[in-house]
Short mmCIF file of C-alpha atoms in Angstrom, two decimals:
data_model
loop_
_atom_site.label_atom_id
_atom_site.label_comp_id
_atom_site.label_asym_id
_atom_site.label_seq_id
_atom_site.Cartn_x
_atom_site.Cartn_y
_atom_site.Cartn_z
CA MET Y 186 26.93 -23.65 -7.15
CA GLN Y 187 25.50 -25.37 -10.27
CA ASN Y 188 22.25 -23.96 -11.77
CA THR Y 189 19.55 -26.56 -11.14
CA ILE Y 190 15.92 -26.64 -12.38
CA ASP Y 191 14.95 -25.39 -8.89
CA GLY Y 192 14.05 -21.92 -9.14
CA GLN Y 193 15.31 -21.10 -5.69
CA GLN Y 194 18.87 -22.57 -6.38
CA ARG Y 195 18.96 -20.77 -9.59
CA ARG Y 196 18.32 -17.41 -7.96
CA ILE Y 197 20.90 -18.10 -5.41
CA SER Y 198 23.42 -18.85 -8.11
CA VAL Y 199 22.73 -15.56 -10.01
CA VAL Y 200 23.13 -13.66 -6.74
CA GLU Y 201 26.44 -15.20 -6.01
CA LYS Y 202 27.72 -14.00 -9.52
CA ILE Y 203 26.34 -10.65 -8.78
CA LEU Y 204 28.42 -10.49 -5.54
CA SER Y 205 31.73 -11.87 -7.00
CA ALA Y 206 31.48 -9.21 -9.81
CA ASN Y 207 30.76 -6.49 -7.27
CA ASP Y 208 33.89 -7.78 -5.15
CA ARG Y 209 36.06 -7.41 -8.41
CA LEU Y 210 34.70 -3.92 -9.06
CA ALA Y 211 35.12 -2.87 -5.55
CA ALA Y 212 38.97 -3.82 -5.56
CA GLU Y 213 39.13 -1.69 -8.58
CA ASN Y 214 37.43 1.40 -6.76
CA ARG Y 215 39.97 0.93 -3.96
CA HIS Y 216 42.93 1.00 -6.44
CA THR Y 217 41.43 4.31 -8.01
CA LEU Y 218 41.14 5.87 -4.69
CA ASP Y 219 44.71 4.58 -3.59
CA GLN Y 220 46.41 5.92 -6.88
CA ALA Y 221 44.69 9.37 -6.15
CA GLY Y 222 45.65 9.20 -2.37
CA VAL Y 223 41.94 9.42 -1.34
CA PHE Y 224 40.46 7.93 1.89
CA GLY Y 225 37.24 6.62 1.26
CA VAL Y 226 34.25 5.81 3.94
CA ASN Y 227 31.03 4.23 2.94
CA ILE Y 228 28.25 5.36 5.61
CA MET Y 229 25.42 3.05 6.31
CA ALA Y 230 22.19 3.25 8.46
CA SER Y 231 18.44 2.88 8.81
CA PRO Y 232 16.50 5.53 7.18
CA GLY Y 233 16.46 8.57 9.40
CA ALA Y 234 19.40 7.53 11.71
CA GLY Y 235 21.24 10.75 10.70
CA LYS Y 236 23.82 9.75 7.72
CA THR Y 237 23.08 13.06 6.16
CA SER Y 238 23.30 15.06 9.34
CA LEU Y 239 26.68 13.42 10.33
CA ILE Y 240 28.13 13.99 6.88
CA GLU Y 241 26.97 17.56 6.97
CA LEU Y 242 28.46 18.36 10.36
CA THR Y 243 31.62 16.62 9.36
CA ILE Y 244 32.06 18.82 6.21
CA LYS Y 245 31.28 22.06 8.19
CA LYS Y 246 33.87 21.05 10.84
CA LEU Y 247 36.62 19.92 8.45
CA ILE Y 248 36.00 22.52 5.95
CA GLY Y 249 39.37 24.48 5.05
CA GLN Y 250 41.40 21.55 6.98
CA VAL Y 251 40.44 18.56 4.55
CA SER Y 252 39.18 18.58 0.80
CA LEU Y 253 36.35 16.29 0.52
CA ALA Y 254 33.70 15.04 -1.76
CA VAL Y 255 30.41 13.36 -0.96
CA VAL Y 256 28.76 10.41 -3.24
CA ASP Y 257 25.19 10.28 -2.05
CA GLY Y 258 23.06 7.18 -2.90
CA ASP Y 259 19.21 7.37 -2.88
CA ILE Y 260 16.37 5.68 -4.47
CA ALA Y 261 14.90 9.13 -5.43
CA THR Y 262 15.40 12.63 -5.07
CA SER Y 263 18.81 14.76 -4.46
CA ILE Y 264 17.82 15.95 -0.89
CA ASP Y 265 20.90 14.50 0.60
CA ALA Y 266 23.33 15.66 -2.17
CA ASP Y 267 21.85 19.04 -1.89
CA ARG Y 268 22.48 19.07 1.87
CA ALA Y 269 26.15 18.05 1.42
CA ALA Y 270 26.72 20.64 -1.38
CA ALA Y 271 25.18 23.36 0.74
CA ALA Y 272 27.50 22.45 3.62
CA GLY Y 273 30.39 23.07 1.19
CA ALA Y 274 31.46 19.79 -0.51
CA VAL Y 275 31.65 18.66 -3.81
CA ALA Y 276 28.50 16.39 -4.14
CA VAL Y 277 27.47 13.67 -6.64
CA GLN Y 278 24.16 12.04 -6.45
CA ILE Y 279 23.43 8.55 -7.47
CA ASN Y 280 19.73 7.71 -7.85
CA THR Y 281 19.61 3.85 -7.79
CA GLY Y 282 16.14 3.68 -9.59
CA GLY Y 283 14.72 1.65 -6.88
CA GLU Y 284 17.49 -0.60 -5.68
CA CYS Y 285 17.90 -0.91 -2.00
CA HIS Y 286 21.69 -0.55 -1.78
CA LEU Y 287 24.66 1.17 -3.54
CA ASP Y 288 27.07 -1.34 -5.30
CA ALA Y 289 30.51 -1.04 -6.71
CA VAL Y 290 29.33 -0.47 -10.19
CA MET Y 291 27.36 2.63 -9.06
CA LEU Y 292 30.17 4.06 -7.04
CA ALA Y 293 32.68 3.62 -10.02
CA GLN Y 294 30.18 5.73 -12.12
CA GLY Y 295 30.09 8.42 -9.22
CA LEU Y 296 33.86 8.29 -8.98
CA THR Y 297 34.21 9.40 -12.79
CA GLN Y 298 32.23 12.70 -11.71
CA ILE Y 299 34.79 13.71 -9.21
CA ASP Y 300 38.29 15.10 -9.75
CA LEU Y 301 39.98 12.76 -7.29
CA SER Y 302 43.43 14.59 -7.51
CA LYS Y 303 41.79 17.59 -5.68
CA ILE Y 304 40.30 15.68 -2.68
CA ASP Y 305 41.70 13.80 0.38
CA LEU Y 306 38.52 12.42 1.94
CA LEU Y 307 35.50 10.80 -0.04
CA ILE Y 308 32.34 10.01 1.88
CA VAL Y 309 29.82 7.77 0.49
CA GLU Y 310 26.44 7.96 1.80
CA ASN Y 311 24.44 4.64 1.21
CA VAL Y 312 20.81 4.18 0.76
CA GLY Y 313 18.90 4.23 4.26
CA ASN Y 314 18.57 0.26 4.83
CA LEU Y 315 20.03 -1.71 7.62
CA VAL Y 316 20.14 -4.93 5.60
CA CYS Y 317 20.99 -4.97 1.98
CA PRO Y 318 24.18 -2.59 1.75
CA ALA Y 319 25.87 -4.85 4.19
CA SER Y 320 26.30 -7.48 1.30
CA PHE Y 321 27.97 -4.99 -1.24
CA GLN Y 322 31.53 -3.75 -0.54
CA LEU Y 323 32.16 -0.56 -2.40
CA GLY Y 324 35.89 -0.46 -2.25
CA THR Y 325 36.09 2.40 0.41
CA HIS Y 326 38.65 1.92 3.16
CA LYS Y 327 36.16 1.80 6.05
CA ASN Y 328 32.46 0.81 6.58
CA ILE Y 329 30.75 3.17 9.13
CA LEU Y 330 27.43 2.48 10.61
CA VAL Y 331 25.35 5.23 12.05
CA ALA Y 332 22.87 3.79 14.84
CA SER Y 333 20.42 6.14 16.64
CA ILE Y 334 19.04 6.11 20.14
CA PRO Y 335 15.19 6.23 19.05
CA GLU Y 336 15.67 3.11 16.83
CA GLY Y 337 15.93 1.13 20.06
CA ASP Y 338 18.67 -0.89 21.81
CA ASP Y 339 17.73 -4.34 20.19
CA LYS Y 340 19.02 -3.48 16.77
CA PRO Y 341 22.44 -5.23 16.92
CA TYR Y 342 20.66 -8.43 17.82
CA LYS Y 343 18.07 -8.11 14.94
CA TYR Y 344 20.43 -6.75 12.18
CA PRO Y 345 23.73 -8.98 12.83
CA ALA Y 346 25.18 -8.84 9.41
CA MET Y 347 25.25 -5.06 9.35
CA TYR Y 348 26.97 -4.76 12.67
CA ARG Y 349 29.34 -7.49 12.03
CA GLY Y 350 30.77 -6.01 9.13
CA VAL Y 351 31.50 -2.51 9.95
CA ASP Y 352 34.64 -0.63 11.06
CA ALA Y 353 33.16 1.97 13.19
CA LEU Y 354 29.82 2.76 14.89
CA VAL Y 355 28.37 6.37 15.43
CA ILE Y 356 25.54 6.23 18.02
CA ASN Y 357 23.63 9.35 17.06
CA LYS Y 358 20.82 11.35 18.72
CA ILE Y 359 22.12 10.96 22.18
CA ASP Y 360 20.22 13.99 23.17
CA LEU Y 361 17.01 12.01 23.10
CA GLN Y 362 18.11 9.53 25.53
CA PRO Y 363 16.10 11.09 28.23
CA TYR Y 364 12.79 10.83 26.29
CA VAL Y 365 13.08 7.17 25.05
CA PRO Y 366 13.89 3.86 26.55
CA PHE Y 367 17.13 2.79 25.50
CA ASP Y 368 19.45 0.53 27.66
CA MET Y 369 23.12 1.43 26.49
CA ASP Y 370 24.62 -1.51 28.20
CA TYR Y 371 22.25 -4.01 26.40
CA PHE Y 372 22.98 -2.24 23.12
CA ARG Y 373 26.73 -2.28 23.74
CA ARG Y 374 26.71 -5.97 24.77
CA GLY Y 375 25.13 -6.89 21.63
CA VAL Y 376 27.70 -5.01 19.50
CA GLU Y 377 30.49 -6.45 21.44
CA ILE Y 378 29.41 -10.08 20.66
CA LEU Y 379 29.31 -9.28 16.79
CA ASN Y 380 32.24 -7.13 16.65
CA PRO Y 381 34.51 -7.16 19.42
CA GLY Y 382 36.45 -3.93 20.06
CA LEU Y 383 34.47 -1.91 17.61
CA GLU Y 384 35.18 1.77 17.57
CA LYS Y 385 32.24 3.63 18.90
CA PHE Y 386 31.28 7.37 19.21
CA ALA Y 387 28.29 8.55 20.79
CA VAL Y 388 27.15 11.82 19.31
CA SER Y 389 24.33 14.30 18.88
CA CYS Y 390 24.60 15.64 15.31
CA ARG Y 391 21.89 18.14 16.50
CA THR Y 392 23.79 19.54 19.58
CA GLY Y 393 27.36 18.61 18.43
CA GLU Y 394 27.96 16.64 21.59
CA GLY Y 395 30.59 13.95 21.05
CA ILE Y 396 31.51 14.89 17.36
CA ASP Y 397 35.07 15.75 18.17
CA ALA Y 398 35.97 12.44 18.98
CA TRP Y 399 34.49 11.31 15.59
CA LEU Y 400 36.38 13.97 13.76
CA SER Y 401 39.70 13.04 15.55
CA TRP Y 402 39.36 9.42 14.46
CA ILE Y 403 38.57 10.48 10.80
CA LEU Y 404 41.62 12.85 10.82
CA MET Y 405 43.87 9.91 12.16
CA GLN Y 406 42.59 7.70 9.46
CA LEU Y 407 43.49 10.04 6.76
CA ASP Y 408 46.85 10.48 8.43
CA GLU Y 409 47.63 6.82 8.47
CA ASN Y 410 46.43 6.49 4.86
CA LYS Y 411 48.96 9.03 3.63
CA MET I 54 11.23 -10.04 -21.19
CA GLN I 55 13.48 -12.71 -23.05
CA ASN I 56 16.81 -13.62 -21.59
CA THR I 57 19.95 -12.29 -23.31
CA ILE I 58 23.54 -12.78 -22.67
CA ASP I 59 23.69 -9.54 -20.83
CA GLY I 60 24.01 -10.11 -17.22
CA GLN I 61 22.07 -7.21 -16.15
CA GLN I 62 19.01 -8.30 -18.50
CA ARG I 63 19.17 -11.85 -17.12
CA ARG I 64 19.06 -10.75 -13.57
CA ILE I 65 16.00 -8.61 -14.23
CA SER I 66 14.14 -11.57 -15.92
CA VAL I 67 14.85 -13.84 -12.81
CA VAL I 68 13.59 -11.05 -10.45
CA GLU I 69 10.57 -10.64 -12.57
CA LYS I 70 9.85 -14.51 -12.54
CA ILE I 71 10.26 -14.37 -8.62
CA LEU I 72 7.76 -11.38 -8.25
CA SER I 73 5.10 -13.14 -10.50
CA ALA I 74 5.54 -16.49 -8.48
CA ASN I 75 5.11 -14.42 -5.63
CA ASP I 76 1.87 -12.81 -6.80
CA ARG I 77 0.44 -16.07 -7.46
CA LEU I 78 1.25 -17.34 -3.91
CA ALA I 79 0.23 -14.16 -2.39
CA ALA I 80 -3.38 -14.72 -4.06
CA GLU I 81 -3.41 -18.30 -2.55
CA ASN I 82 -2.71 -16.90 0.90
CA ARG I 83 -5.52 -14.36 0.53
CA HIS I 84 -7.85 -17.38 -0.39
CA THR I 85 -6.71 -19.13 2.62
CA LEU I 86 -7.44 -16.23 4.88
CA ASP I 87 -10.87 -15.44 3.22
CA GLN I 88 -11.87 -19.07 3.55
CA ALA I 89 -11.18 -18.77 7.26
CA GLY I 90 -12.75 -15.40 7.74
CA VAL I 91 -9.52 -13.82 8.87
CA PHE I 92 -8.62 -10.31 8.11
CA GLY I 93 -4.98 -9.94 7.44
CA VAL I 94 -2.68 -6.90 7.79
CA ASN I 95 1.03 -6.56 6.67
CA ILE I 96 3.02 -4.02 8.83
CA MET I 97 6.19 -2.55 7.44
CA ALA I 98 8.48 0.11 8.61
CA SER I 99 12.10 1.32 8.95
CA PRO I 100 13.80 -0.61 11.78
CA GLY I 101 12.98 1.04 15.07
CA ALA I 102 9.92 3.11 13.90
CA GLY I 103 7.55 1.13 16.27
CA LYS I 104 6.18 -1.91 14.33
CA THR I 105 6.46 -3.99 17.26
CA SER I 106 5.32 -1.49 19.88
CA LEU I 107 2.24 -0.78 17.87
CA ILE I 108 1.36 -4.60 17.40
CA GLU I 109 1.89 -5.08 21.23
CA LEU I 110 -0.37 -2.09 22.14
CA THR I 111 -2.83 -3.39 19.58
CA ILE I 112 -3.00 -6.75 21.14
CA LYS I 113 -3.21 -5.46 24.70
CA LYS I 114 -6.15 -2.95 23.89
CA LEU I 115 -8.12 -5.68 21.60
CA ILE I 116 -7.47 -8.69 23.79
CA GLY I 117 -10.86 -10.18 24.94
CA GLN I 118 -12.57 -8.44 22.00
CA VAL I 119 -10.76 -9.85 18.92
CA SER I 120 -9.04 -13.19 18.67
CA LEU I 121 -5.70 -12.42 16.84
CA ALA I 122 -2.36 -14.04 15.84
CA VAL I 123 1.05 -12.47 14.74
CA VAL I 124 3.47 -13.68 12.27
CA ASP I 125 6.88 -11.90 12.95
CA GLY I 126 9.30 -11.51 10.16
CA ASP I 127 13.03 -11.17 11.32
CA ILE I 128 16.47 -11.68 9.88
CA ALA I 129 17.59 -13.14 13.38
CA THR I 130 16.16 -13.49 16.93
CA SER I 131 12.57 -14.05 18.11
CA ILE I 132 12.71 -10.89 20.27
CA ASP I 133 9.48 -9.47 18.33
CA ALA I 134 7.62 -12.65 18.50
CA ASP I 135 8.33 -13.02 22.07
CA ARG I 136 7.01 -9.60 22.79
CA ALA I 137 3.70 -10.26 20.83
CA ALA I 138 3.24 -13.63 22.98
CA ALA I 139 4.08 -11.87 25.99
CA ALA I 140 1.25 -9.31 25.15
CA GLY I 141 -1.11 -12.21 24.85
CA ALA I 142 -1.16 -13.23 20.96
CA VAL I 143 -0.61 -16.41 19.23
CA ALA I 144 2.86 -15.54 17.70
CA VAL I 145 4.91 -17.37 15.05
CA GLN I 146 8.45 -16.18 14.34
CA ILE I 147 9.94 -16.57 10.81
CA ASN I 148 13.57 -16.07 10.65
CA THR I 149 14.42 -15.05 7.07
CA GLY I 150 17.99 -16.18 7.31
CA GLY I 151 19.25 -12.88 5.86
CA GLU I 152 16.66 -12.07 3.48
CA CYS I 153 15.66 -8.42 3.69
CA HIS I 154 11.84 -8.82 3.55
CA LEU I 155 9.11 -11.36 3.92
CA ASP I 156 7.61 -12.90 0.88
CA ALA I 157 4.33 -14.85 0.14
CA VAL I 158 6.23 -18.22 0.59
CA MET I 159 7.38 -17.57 3.96
CA LEU I 160 3.63 -16.25 5.00
CA ALA I 161 2.34 -19.52 3.58
CA GLN I 162 4.65 -21.50 5.89
CA GLY I 163 3.77 -19.24 8.78
CA LEU I 164 -0.05 -19.89 8.29
CA THR I 165 0.37 -23.54 8.61
CA GLN I 166 1.45 -23.06 12.31
CA ILE I 167 -1.85 -21.35 13.04
CA ASP I 168 -5.51 -22.51 13.68
CA LEU I 169 -7.13 -19.82 11.54
CA SER I 170 -10.46 -21.22 12.41
CA LYS I 171 -9.60 -19.51 15.90
CA ILE I 172 -8.70 -16.23 14.77
CA ASP I 173 -10.24 -12.94 13.44
CA LEU I 174 -7.26 -10.91 12.78
CA LEU I 175 -3.73 -11.93 11.62
CA ILE I 176 -1.15 -9.23 11.90
CA VAL I 177 2.18 -9.64 9.96
CA GLU I 178 5.14 -7.88 11.03
CA ASN I 179 7.58 -7.51 8.04
CA VAL I 180 11.30 -7.06 8.18
CA GLY I 181 12.41 -3.49 9.32
CA ASN I 182 13.08 -2.18 5.85
CA LEU I 183 11.59 0.81 3.96
CA VAL I 184 12.61 -0.43 0.56
CA CYS I 185 12.49 -4.16 -0.34
CA PRO I 186 9.00 -5.26 1.51
CA ALA I 187 7.24 -2.79 -0.84
CA SER I 188 8.06 -5.07 -3.71
CA PHE I 189 6.54 -8.41 -2.28
CA GLN I 190 2.67 -8.62 -1.72
CA LEU I 191 1.92 -11.15 1.03
CA GLY I 192 -1.65 -11.86 0.38
CA THR I 193 -3.04 -9.77 3.43
CA HIS I 194 -5.87 -7.45 2.96
CA LYS I 195 -4.12 -4.30 3.94
CA ASN I 196 -0.55 -2.85 4.03
CA ILE I 197 0.19 -0.51 6.78
CA LEU I 198 3.21 1.66 7.05
CA VAL I 199 4.55 2.90 10.40
CA ALA I 200 6.49 6.04 10.07
CA SER I 201 8.13 7.80 13.07
CA ILE I 202 8.81 11.40 14.11
CA PRO I 203 12.68 11.09 14.75
CA GLU I 204 13.03 9.46 11.26
CA GLY I 205 12.60 12.74 9.63
CA ASP I 206 9.99 14.57 7.46
CA ASP I 207 11.78 13.90 4.28
CA LYS I 208 11.07 10.03 4.19
CA PRO I 209 8.02 10.04 1.83
CA TYR I 210 10.07 11.91 -0.82
CA LYS I 211 13.15 9.45 -0.44
CA TYR I 212 11.22 6.10 -0.21
CA PRO I 213 8.37 6.68 -2.65
CA ALA I 214 7.71 3.04 -3.56
CA MET I 215 6.86 2.28 0.23
CA TYR I 216 4.68 5.31 0.72
CA ARG I 217 2.88 4.71 -2.61
CA GLY I 218 1.91 1.02 -2.01
CA VAL I 219 0.20 1.30 1.43
CA ASP I 220 -3.40 1.42 2.61
CA ALA I 221 -2.97 3.19 5.90
CA LEU I 222 -0.03 5.00 7.70
CA VAL I 223 0.55 5.06 11.27
CA ILE I 224 2.88 8.08 12.19
CA ASN I 225 4.58 6.91 15.68
CA LYS I 226 6.48 8.70 18.44
CA ILE I 227 4.51 12.09 18.17
CA ASP I 228 5.50 12.59 21.82
CA LEU I 229 9.00 13.15 20.51
CA GLN I 230 7.98 16.23 18.39
CA PRO I 231 9.30 18.86 20.88
CA TYR I 232 12.58 17.38 20.71
CA VAL I 233 13.42 16.86 17.05
CA PRO I 234 12.88 18.89 13.85
CA PHE I 235 9.84 17.50 12.01
CA ASP I 236 7.69 19.65 9.64
CA MET I 237 4.34 17.55 9.78
CA ASP I 238 2.96 19.84 6.80
CA TYR I 239 5.99 19.04 4.65
CA PHE I 240 5.75 15.34 5.56
CA ARG I 241 1.88 15.24 4.79
CA ARG I 242 2.37 17.04 1.45
CA GLY I 243 4.98 14.31 0.56
CA VAL I 244 2.47 11.52 1.49
CA GLU I 245 -0.38 13.12 -0.37
CA ILE I 246 1.31 13.36 -3.79
CA LEU I 247 2.29 9.82 -3.57
CA ASN I 248 -0.80 8.36 -2.06
CA PRO I 249 -3.85 10.84 -2.16
CA GLY I 250 -6.28 10.48 0.58
CA LEU I 251 -4.35 7.87 2.54
CA GLU I 252 -5.61 7.23 5.94
CA LYS I 253 -3.29 8.57 8.72
CA PHE I 254 -3.09 7.99 12.38
CA ALA I 255 -0.47 10.27 14.42
CA VAL I 256 0.09 8.17 17.65
CA SER I 257 2.50 7.54 20.46
CA CYS I 258 2.65 3.94 21.27
CA ARG I 259 4.64 4.89 24.47
CA THR I 260 2.04 7.17 25.87
CA GLY I 261 -1.08 5.71 24.10
CA GLU I 262 -1.95 9.23 22.44
CA GLY I 263 -4.04 8.78 19.46
CA ILE I 264 -4.06 5.05 19.51
CA ASP I 265 -8.01 4.92 19.78
CA ALA I 266 -8.36 6.12 16.07
CA TRP I 267 -6.14 3.47 14.85
CA LEU I 268 -8.03 0.76 16.95
CA SER I 269 -11.36 2.02 15.55
CA TRP I 270 -10.11 1.80 11.97
CA ILE I 271 -8.81 -1.82 12.65
CA LEU I 272 -12.20 -2.80 14.07
CA MET I 273 -14.21 -1.19 11.19
CA GLN I 274 -12.04 -3.13 8.78
CA LEU I 275 -12.76 -6.45 10.60
CA ASP I 276 -16.44 -5.69 10.40
CA GLU I 277 -16.32 -4.84 6.72
CA ASN I 278 -14.41 -8.03 6.01
CA LYS I 279 -17.16 -10.17 7.80
#
C-alpha cells in the first residue's frame, strides 16, 4: 500500500512494514532454534488464565527429563520469571515497557541470554492479552493458547484471530466448572469453527487434573523435532 | 519528536500523532455528552472479568429509575450488545475489525446512533484487554476497571498503566474466593501504590453481593453531573 495524505492509511502502511519486518526476524529466530536443536513454544492467553501456572507445573513435571528455559514477557515486574526460576528453569525476563505483546525482536534479544546448546525446550510466555500477540509470530515451532473456565464460554466467538492462529489449546481451571456457568459444548463448537481439529487439553493447574495428556503432547513434539 | 530515518523513531512519532488526535476527539465527545446532560463511563477489563455481566445487572437494577444506553466494543460478534439490549437498554455495537481497543473516533460514530436527549447515563463497554484501552481516552467522565478474583492477585503489579488510569475499580466474582488462591491484601496494596484512594467495589455479578454500593456510587455520580 502506498502512503497517502490520509492519516489512517499511513498508519496501516507503517503497521504492515512492522509486521513484515517481524516475520523476517521470526524466521531468523526459528533458524537459531533449529540449529541448536531446540523446540520452542509461544504461550498466549488473557491475563490470569494461567500461563505462568501451566509453565510452572510443566517445569516441575519435566525437570530431570527435559532441559528447558523460559522467556517471560511482561509489561512490568519479573513476577513470572521469578516463578519459573523458582520452579527450576533458566528464566529470562523481557519487560516490554508498555508494549502489549512480544515480537520477534524481543525474543531474539532474549535468546542471546540463553545457552541454547544446553536446552531442548524453550517456553516463551507472552504478555497477557487475547488480541495483539496473535499478530506477531515469534519464530517458535508452536503457538499455544491457554483459555480458562471462569473467562466464559463465548471467548472463541469474540476473539477469533487468537483462536484461529494457534496449534494447541489448554483449557485451564476445570476445577471451577461447578461454580461458574460455562457451556463446554458451546465453547468447543466455537473453537471447531475457527480451528478444526485443534488439539485440546482440559486441565486444572491447581489440582493437576488432565496435565499428563498435555505433558505427553509436549514430549511427543520434542521427539518429532529431533 | 521529529521523524528520523530510524524505523522505530518514526513509528513512535506516528503513534504520538494518533494519540494526540484521539485526545482532541475525546474532548469533542465529552462536550457532546455534556451538552446533552449525559454522564458517560468507559468500562475496561481483561476478557471474561465480567464487564458485560456488570452492565447487564446495572441495567436491570436501574431500569425505570435511569435512562441509559450502552455502546459495546468488540472485535467480532454482537454477543455483548445483544445481552445489553435483552436487559432493557438501547445498545449500539461497534465491531473494531481487529483493533484491540476502542478509540474516540469509534465512540463518536457510536454516539450518532443514540438519541442523547433521551438518556442520562451512557455505558461504554471497551474491548476485553488489560493493556491497550488504557492509552485511549474516549471522552467519558469516568474510566472504570473490572478486575476478577480468578484472574489472580498480581494483576495491578503486572498491568500498572490500566490500574493507574482509572477512577473506580469493581472487583468481581468474589463468590469464587473460596475456590482460588487470591490474597486480597496483596491485591489492594498493589492498587493503592498505583492509584491511592481509588474507589473500590467488591461484588459478585452472579449472586448480586455488593452490587448496591456500586449502584449508589453510579447514582451519586449522575447527581453530581447534573
